[in-house]
CSV table of C-alpha atoms in Angstrom, one decimal:
chain,number,residue,atom,x,y,z
Y,1315,MET,CA,15.6,-7.8,-25.0
Y,1316,LEU,CA,13.9,-4.4,-24.9
Y,1317,GLY,CA,14.8,-2.0,-27.7
Y,1318,LEU,CA,16.6,1.1,-26.6
Y,1319,GLU,CA,13.7,3.2,-27.9
Y,1320,GLU,CA,11.1,1.4,-25.7
Y,1321,LYS,CA,9.7,3.2,-22.7
Y,1322,ALA,CA,10.0,1.5,-19.3
Y,1323,LEU,CA,6.9,0.0,-17.9
Y,1324,ILE,CA,7.4,1.9,-14.7
Y,1325,GLU,CA,9.0,5.3,-14.8
Y,1326,ILE,CA,9.2,7.4,-11.6
Y,1327,THR,CA,9.4,11.1,-12.5
Y,1328,ARG,CA,10.1,12.4,-9.0
Y,1329,LEU,CA,10.9,11.3,-5.4
Y,1330,ASN,CA,8.8,13.6,-3.2
Y,1331,SER,CA,10.0,12.2,0.2
Y,1332,PHE,CA,12.2,9.5,1.6
Y,1333,TYR,CA,11.9,8.7,5.3
Y,1334,HIS,CA,13.2,6.2,7.8
Y,1335,PHE,CA,11.1,6.3,10.9
Y,1336,HIS,CA,11.6,4.7,14.4
Y,1337,PHE,CA,8.1,5.1,15.9
Y,1338,ALA,CA,7.5,5.0,19.6
Y,1339,THR,CA,5.0,2.5,20.9
Y,1340,GLY,CA,1.5,3.9,20.6
Y,1341,TYR,CA,2.4,6.7,18.2
Y,1342,VAL,CA,-0.5,7.9,16.0
Y,1343,PHE,CA,-0.2,9.7,12.7
Y,1344,PRO,CA,-3.7,11.1,12.1
Y,1345,GLY,CA,-3.6,10.9,8.4
Y,1346,GLU,CA,-3.3,12.7,5.1
Y,1347,ARG,CA,-4.0,12.4,1.4
Y,1348,HIS,CA,-1.9,13.7,-1.6
Y,1349,PRO,CA,-1.9,13.4,-5.4
Y,1350,PHE,CA,1.0,11.0,-5.7
Y,1351,TRP,CA,2.0,7.4,-4.7
Y,1352,GLU,CA,3.3,6.4,-1.3
Y,1353,LEU,CA,4.7,3.1,-0.1
Y,1354,VAL,CA,5.3,1.9,3.5
Y,1355,TYR,CA,7.7,-0.9,4.3
Y,1356,VAL,CA,7.9,-2.4,7.8
Y,1357,LEU,CA,11.5,-3.3,8.6
Y,1358,SER,CA,10.6,-4.5,12.1
Y,1359,GLY,CA,7.9,-4.4,14.7
Y,1360,GLN,CA,4.2,-4.1,14.0
Y,1361,VAL,CA,1.9,-1.2,12.9
Y,1362,ASP,CA,-1.7,-0.7,11.9
Y,1363,VAL,CA,-2.3,1.3,8.7
Y,1364,GLY,CA,-5.6,2.9,7.6
Y,1365,ALA,CA,-6.2,3.2,3.8
Y,1366,ASP,CA,-9.4,5.1,3.1
Y,1367,GLU,CA,-11.9,2.9,5.1
Y,1368,ARG,CA,-9.8,-0.2,5.2
Y,1369,VAL,CA,-7.4,-1.2,8.1
Y,1370,TYR,CA,-4.4,-3.4,7.9
Y,1371,ALA,CA,-2.2,-4.9,10.6
Y,1372,LEU,CA,1.3,-5.0,9.2
Y,1373,ASN,CA,4.3,-7.0,10.5
Y,1374,ALA,CA,8.0,-7.0,9.6
Y,1375,GLY,CA,8.4,-7.6,5.9
Y,1376,ASP,CA,5.0,-6.2,4.9
Y,1377,LEU,CA,4.7,-3.6,2.2
Y,1378,ILE,CA,1.6,-1.5,1.5
Y,1379,PHE,CA,1.0,1.0,-1.4
Y,1380,HIS,CA,-1.2,4.1,-1.1
Y,1381,GLN,CA,-2.4,5.2,-4.5
Y,1382,PRO,CA,-2.8,9.0,-5.3
Y,1383,ASP,CA,-5.5,10.8,-3.2
Y,1384,GLU,CA,-6.0,7.8,-0.9
Y,1385,TYR,CA,-6.5,8.9,2.7
Y,1386,HIS,CA,-4.0,7.0,4.9
Y,1387,SER,CA,-3.0,7.0,8.6
Y,1388,ILE,CA,-0.7,5.0,10.9
Y,1389,TRP,CA,-1.1,3.6,14.5
Y,1390,ALA,CA,2.1,2.2,16.0
Y,1391,ASN,CA,1.7,-1.1,17.9
Y,1392,TYR,CA,1.8,-0.7,21.7
Y,1393,ALA,CA,3.9,-3.9,22.2
Y,1394,HIS,CA,6.3,-3.8,19.2
Y,1395,ALA,CA,7.4,-0.4,18.1
Y,1396,PRO,CA,7.8,-0.3,14.3
Y,1397,ASP,CA,10.8,0.6,12.2
Y,1398,MET,CA,9.6,1.7,8.8
Y,1399,ILE,CA,10.6,3.1,5.4
Y,1400,VAL,CA,8.1,5.6,3.9
Y,1401,ILE,CA,8.7,6.8,0.3
Y,1402,SER,CA,6.4,9.0,-1.7
Y,1403,PHE,CA,6.9,9.4,-5.4
Y,1404,GLU,CA,5.3,10.6,-8.7
Y,1405,CYS,CA,4.6,8.0,-11.3
Y,1406,THR,CA,1.9,8.0,-14.0
Y,1407,SER,CA,2.8,4.7,-15.6
Y,1408,GLU,CA,-0.2,2.5,-16.4
Y,1409,ALA,CA,1.5,-0.5,-14.8
Y,1410,MET,CA,1.1,1.1,-11.4
Y,1411,ARG,CA,-2.5,0.0,-11.4
Y,1412,HIS,CA,-1.3,-3.4,-10.3
Y,1413,PHE,CA,-0.3,-1.8,-6.9
Y,1414,GLU,CA,-3.6,-0.2,-6.2
Y,1415,LYS,CA,-5.0,-1.3,-2.8
Y,1416,ARG,CA,-2.1,-3.8,-2.6
Y,1417,CYS,CA,-0.4,-5.1,0.5
Y,1418,ILE,CA,2.4,-7.6,0.1
Y,1419,HIS,CA,4.7,-9.8,2.2
Y,1420,GLY,CA,8.0,-10.2,0.3
Y,1421,GLY,CA,10.3,-12.3,2.5
Y,1422,GLU,CA,14.0,-12.0,3.0
Y,1423,ARG,CA,14.9,-11.0,-0.6
Y,1424,LEU,CA,12.5,-8.0,-0.6
Y,1425,GLN,CA,14.0,-7.0,2.8
Y,1426,SER,CA,17.5,-7.0,1.2
Y,1427,ARG,CA,16.1,-4.7,-1.6
Y,1428,PHE,CA,14.8,-2.2,0.9
Y,1429,GLN,CA,18.0,-2.4,2.9
Y,1430,ALA,CA,20.0,-1.4,-0.2
Y,1431,LEU,CA,17.4,1.3,-1.0
Y,1432,LEU,CA,17.8,2.6,2.6
Y,1433,GLU,CA,21.6,2.7,2.3
Y,1434,GLU,CA,21.4,4.6,-0.9
Y,1435,GLY,CA,19.0,7.0,0.7
Y,1436,CYS,CA,21.3,7.6,3.6
Y,1437,ARG,CA,24.2,8.3,1.3
Y,1438,ALA,CA,22.1,10.7,-0.7
Y,1439,PHE,CA,20.2,12.6,2.0
Y,1440,GLY,CA,22.2,12.1,5.1
Y,1441,ASP,CA,21.5,10.1,8.3
Y,1442,THR,CA,18.2,11.9,8.8
Y,1443,LEU,CA,16.2,11.1,5.6
Y,1444,SER,CA,13.8,13.9,4.7
Y,1445,GLN,CA,12.5,15.9,1.7
Y,1446,THR,CA,14.5,15.4,-1.5
Y,1447,GLU,CA,14.5,19.1,-2.1
Y,1448,LYS,CA,17.2,19.4,0.5
Y,1449,THR,CA,20.8,19.4,-0.5
Y,1450,GLU,CA,22.3,15.9,-1.1
Y,1451,ALA,CA,25.0,14.7,1.2
Y,1452,SER,CA,28.4,15.9,0.1
Y,1453,GLY,CA,30.6,13.4,-1.7
Y,1454,HIS,CA,27.7,11.4,-3.3
Y,1455,LEU,CA,26.4,13.4,-6.3
Y,1456,GLY,CA,23.5,11.9,-8.1
Y,1457,GLY,CA,22.3,10.0,-5.0
Y,1458,ALA,CA,18.6,10.9,-5.4
Y,1459,TYR,CA,18.8,9.7,-9.0
Y,1460,SER,CA,20.4,6.4,-7.9
Y,1461,ALA,CA,17.7,5.9,-5.2
Y,1462,ARG,CA,15.0,6.5,-7.8
Y,1463,LEU,CA,16.5,3.9,-10.1
Y,1464,LEU,CA,16.7,1.4,-7.3
Y,1465,LEU,CA,13.1,2.0,-6.5
Y,1466,GLU,CA,12.1,1.6,-10.1
Y,1467,LEU,CA,14.0,-1.7,-10.2
Y,1468,LEU,CA,12.2,-2.9,-7.1
Y,1469,LEU,CA,8.8,-2.0,-8.5
Y,1470,MET,CA,9.6,-3.8,-11.7
Y,1471,GLU,CA,10.6,-7.0,-9.8
Y,1472,LEU,CA,7.3,-6.8,-7.8
Y,1473,LEU,CA,5.4,-6.2,-11.0
Y,1474,THR,CA,6.9,-9.3,-12.6
Y,1475,GLU,CA,6.0,-11.4,-9.6
Y,1476,LEU,CA,2.4,-10.1,-9.6
Y,1477,THR,CA,1.7,-10.5,-13.3
Y,1478,SER,CA,3.8,-13.4,-14.5
Y,1479,SER,CA,3.1,-17.1,-14.3
Y,1480,CYS,CA,6.8,-17.8,-14.7
Y,1481,PRO,CA,9.0,-18.8,-11.6
Y,1482,PRO,CA,9.0,-15.6,-9.4
Y,1483,ALA,CA,12.0,-13.4,-9.2
Y,1484,LEU,CA,11.1,-12.9,-5.6
Y,1485,PRO,CA,10.0,-15.5,-3.1
Y,1486,PRO,CA,6.3,-16.3,-3.1
Y,1487,MET,CA,4.4,-13.3,-1.7
Y,1488,GLN,CA,1.4,-13.6,0.6
Y,1489,ALA,CA,-1.3,-11.1,-0.1
Y,1490,VAL,CA,-2.8,-9.7,3.1
Y,1491,SER,CA,-5.1,-7.2,1.5
Y,1492,PRO,CA,-8.8,-7.6,0.8
Y,1493,SER,CA,-7.9,-8.2,-2.9
Y,1494,LEU,CA,-8.8,-11.8,-2.7
Y,1495,PRO,CA,-8.3,-14.5,-5.4
Y,1496,ASP,CA,-11.7,-16.1,-4.6
Y,1497,PRO,CA,-14.5,-13.8,-5.8
Y,1498,ARG,CA,-17.0,-15.5,-3.3
Y,1499,GLU,CA,-14.7,-14.8,-0.4
Y,1500,GLU,CA,-14.2,-11.2,-1.6
Y,1501,GLU,CA,-17.9,-10.7,-1.8
Y,1502,THR,CA,-18.3,-12.1,1.7
Y,1503,MET,CA,-15.8,-9.7,3.1
Y,1504,SER,CA,-17.4,-6.8,1.3
Y,1505,GLN,CA,-20.8,-7.7,2.8
Y,1506,ILE,CA,-19.3,-8.0,6.3
Y,1507,VAL,CA,-17.5,-4.6,6.2
Y,1508,LEU,CA,-20.6,-3.0,4.7
Y,1509,PHE,CA,-22.7,-4.3,7.6
Y,1510,MET,CA,-20.2,-3.0,10.0
Y,1511,LYS,CA,-20.2,0.4,8.4
Y,1512,GLU,CA,-24.0,0.5,8.6
Y,1513,ASN,CA,-23.8,-0.2,12.3
Y,1514,LEU,CA,-21.1,2.2,13.4
Y,1515,ASN,CA,-23.6,4.0,15.6
Y,1516,GLY,CA,-23.9,1.1,18.1
Y,1517,GLU,CA,-22.1,-1.7,20.0
Y,1518,LEU,CA,-22.1,-4.4,17.3
Y,1519,ARG,CA,-21.7,-7.8,18.9
Y,1520,LEU,CA,-19.9,-10.8,17.4
Y,1521,GLU,CA,-23.0,-12.9,17.7
Y,1522,THR,CA,-25.1,-10.4,15.8
Y,1523,LEU,CA,-22.5,-10.3,13.0
Y,1524,CYS,CA,-22.4,-14.1,12.8
Y,1525,ARG,CA,-26.2,-14.4,12.7
Y,1526,HIS,CA,-26.4,-11.7,10.0
Y,1527,MET,CA,-23.8,-13.5,7.8
Y,1528,GLY,CA,-25.0,-17.1,8.7
Y,1529,MET,CA,-21.4,-18.0,9.8
Y,1530,SER,CA,-19.9,-19.6,12.9
Y,1531,LYS,CA,-17.7,-17.6,15.2
Y,1532,THR,CA,-14.7,-19.8,14.2
Y,1533,ALA,CA,-15.3,-19.3,10.4
Y,1534,LEU,CA,-15.7,-15.5,10.8
Y,1535,MET,CA,-12.6,-15.2,13.0
Y,1536,ASN,CA,-10.5,-17.2,10.6
Y,1537,LEU,CA,-11.7,-15.1,7.6
Y,1538,PHE,CA,-10.7,-11.8,9.3
Y,1539,GLN,CA,-7.3,-13.2,10.5
Y,1540,LYS,CA,-6.6,-14.4,7.0
Y,1541,ASN,CA,-7.5,-11.1,5.2
Y,1542,PHE,CA,-6.9,-8.4,7.8
Y,1543,SER,CA,-4.6,-10.0,10.5
Y,1544,SER,CA,-7.3,-8.8,13.0
Y,1545,SER,CA,-10.3,-10.1,14.9
Y,1546,PRO,CA,-13.7,-8.9,13.6
Y,1547,MET,CA,-14.4,-6.8,16.7
Y,1548,ALA,CA,-10.9,-5.1,16.7
Y,1549,TYR,CA,-11.5,-4.2,13.0
Y,1550,PHE,CA,-15.0,-2.9,13.9
Y,1551,GLU,CA,-13.5,-0.7,16.6
Y,1552,ARG,CA,-10.9,0.7,14.2
Y,1553,LEU,CA,-13.8,1.6,11.8
Y,1554,ARG,CA,-15.6,3.4,14.5
Y,1555,MET,CA,-12.6,5.4,15.5
Y,1556,MET,CA,-11.8,6.3,11.9
Y,1557,GLU,CA,-15.4,7.6,11.7
Y,1558,ALA,CA,-14.8,9.5,14.9
Y,1559,GLN,CA,-11.7,11.0,13.5
Y,1560,LYS,CA,-13.5,12.1,10.3
Y,1561,LEU,CA,-16.3,13.7,12.3
Y,1562,MET,CA,-13.7,15.6,14.4
Y,1563,ARG,CA,-12.0,16.8,11.3
Y,1564,GLN,CA,-15.0,17.6,9.1
Y,1565,SER,CA,-17.7,18.8,11.5
Y,1566,GLN,CA,-18.2,21.2,14.4
Y,1567,LEU,CA,-19.9,18.5,16.6
Y,1568,SER,CA,-18.8,18.4,20.2
Y,1569,ILE,CA,-16.9,15.3,21.5
Y,1570,ALA,CA,-20.1,14.4,23.5
Y,1571,ALA,CA,-22.2,14.7,20.3
Y,1572,ILE,CA,-19.8,12.4,18.4
Y,1573,ALA,CA,-19.9,9.9,21.2
Y,1574,ASP,CA,-23.6,9.9,21.1
Y,1575,ARG,CA,-23.7,9.6,17.3
Y,1576,LEU,CA,-21.5,6.5,17.4
Y,1577,GLY,CA,-23.6,4.9,20.1
Y,1578,PHE,CA,-21.2,5.1,23.1
Y,1579,SER,CA,-22.9,4.9,26.4
Y,1580,SER,CA,-21.1,8.1,27.6
Y,1581,PRO,CA,-18.5,10.6,26.4
Y,1582,ALA,CA,-16.1,9.3,29.1
Y,1583,TYR,CA,-16.3,5.8,27.8
Y,1584,PHE,CA,-15.9,7.0,24.2
Y,1585,ALA,CA,-12.8,9.0,25.3
Y,1586,ALA,CA,-11.4,5.9,27.0
Y,1587,ARG,CA,-11.9,3.7,23.9
Y,1588,PHE,CA,-10.5,6.4,21.6
Y,1589,ARG,CA,-7.4,6.8,23.8
Y,1590,HIS,CA,-6.9,3.0,24.0
Y,1591,THR,CA,-7.1,2.6,20.3
Y,1592,LEU,CA,-5.3,5.7,19.1
Y,1593,GLY,CA,-3.1,6.6,22.0
Y,1594,GLN,CA,-4.5,10.1,22.6
Y,1595,THR,CA,-7.7,11.7,23.8
Y,1596,PRO,CA,-10.4,12.9,21.3
Y,1597,ARG,CA,-9.8,16.5,22.5
Y,1598,ALA,CA,-6.0,16.2,21.9
Y,1599,TYR,CA,-6.6,14.7,18.5
Y,1600,ARG,CA,-8.9,17.5,17.4
Y,1601,GLN,CA,-6.5,20.2,18.7
Y,1602,GLU,CA,-3.6,18.5,16.9
Y,1603,TRP,CA,-5.5,18.4,13.7
Y,1604,ARG,CA,-6.5,22.1,14.0
Y,1605,ASN,CA,-2.9,23.0,14.6
Y,1606,ARG,CA,-1.8,21.1,11.5
């Protein structure tokens, strides 16, 4: 048993925000970075999440962590609109390093934990969950404190599962991030993604990728499905669009110049692919970013 004087392995010093989102199909959040942690849990539906230059396809029950200063964005699935919990918090505990670049599927028990956390959040902050600086709902004093304790308990259970060889407190979790247990497989994925990034200025073909890696189409497809829940070419298109977004945010290049730099045959074709992937035109994205 821990002594009363011992410090907890994970201690959250502040809840910065607590949201419950029902995204429309095709919704796009262009992205942000901030100096504190954020977690995203998918209650239902499907969503694509960008984390720096990685892309993940998340389904119901999936949980992803964004470490401080990691650039992250969201694309809602066009077929299955997502219902999500998004919580940002400040925590400097060393144990949080186990959640860096971590994406987890936790099963039904993890879902029950988040449902309890959501109920506590609703009691504390009202039906519309927003910034914790706002006044707590009347009749439930200390709600923000209770929500923080529930989140700490959840993180401790996950930490036990991730670091202990004992029987897990949670059901076995399936990692869907590129943090792979097999170093050879991890190295293969790194080489593939690096080759993709080196060829963002052109229409990379699956045959070219297979030839470069010395792999069959089936092996390559299975590898991407296992680690990114995506096909190689869908992942490559996400990378190209993330690069396009970065250029529109950080440069004064015209839309036509960006299309040319990324190897699209015409600005019109680039705009069509951008809209298909992100749900809005390049011009609308740039204007929205400038307004923000």
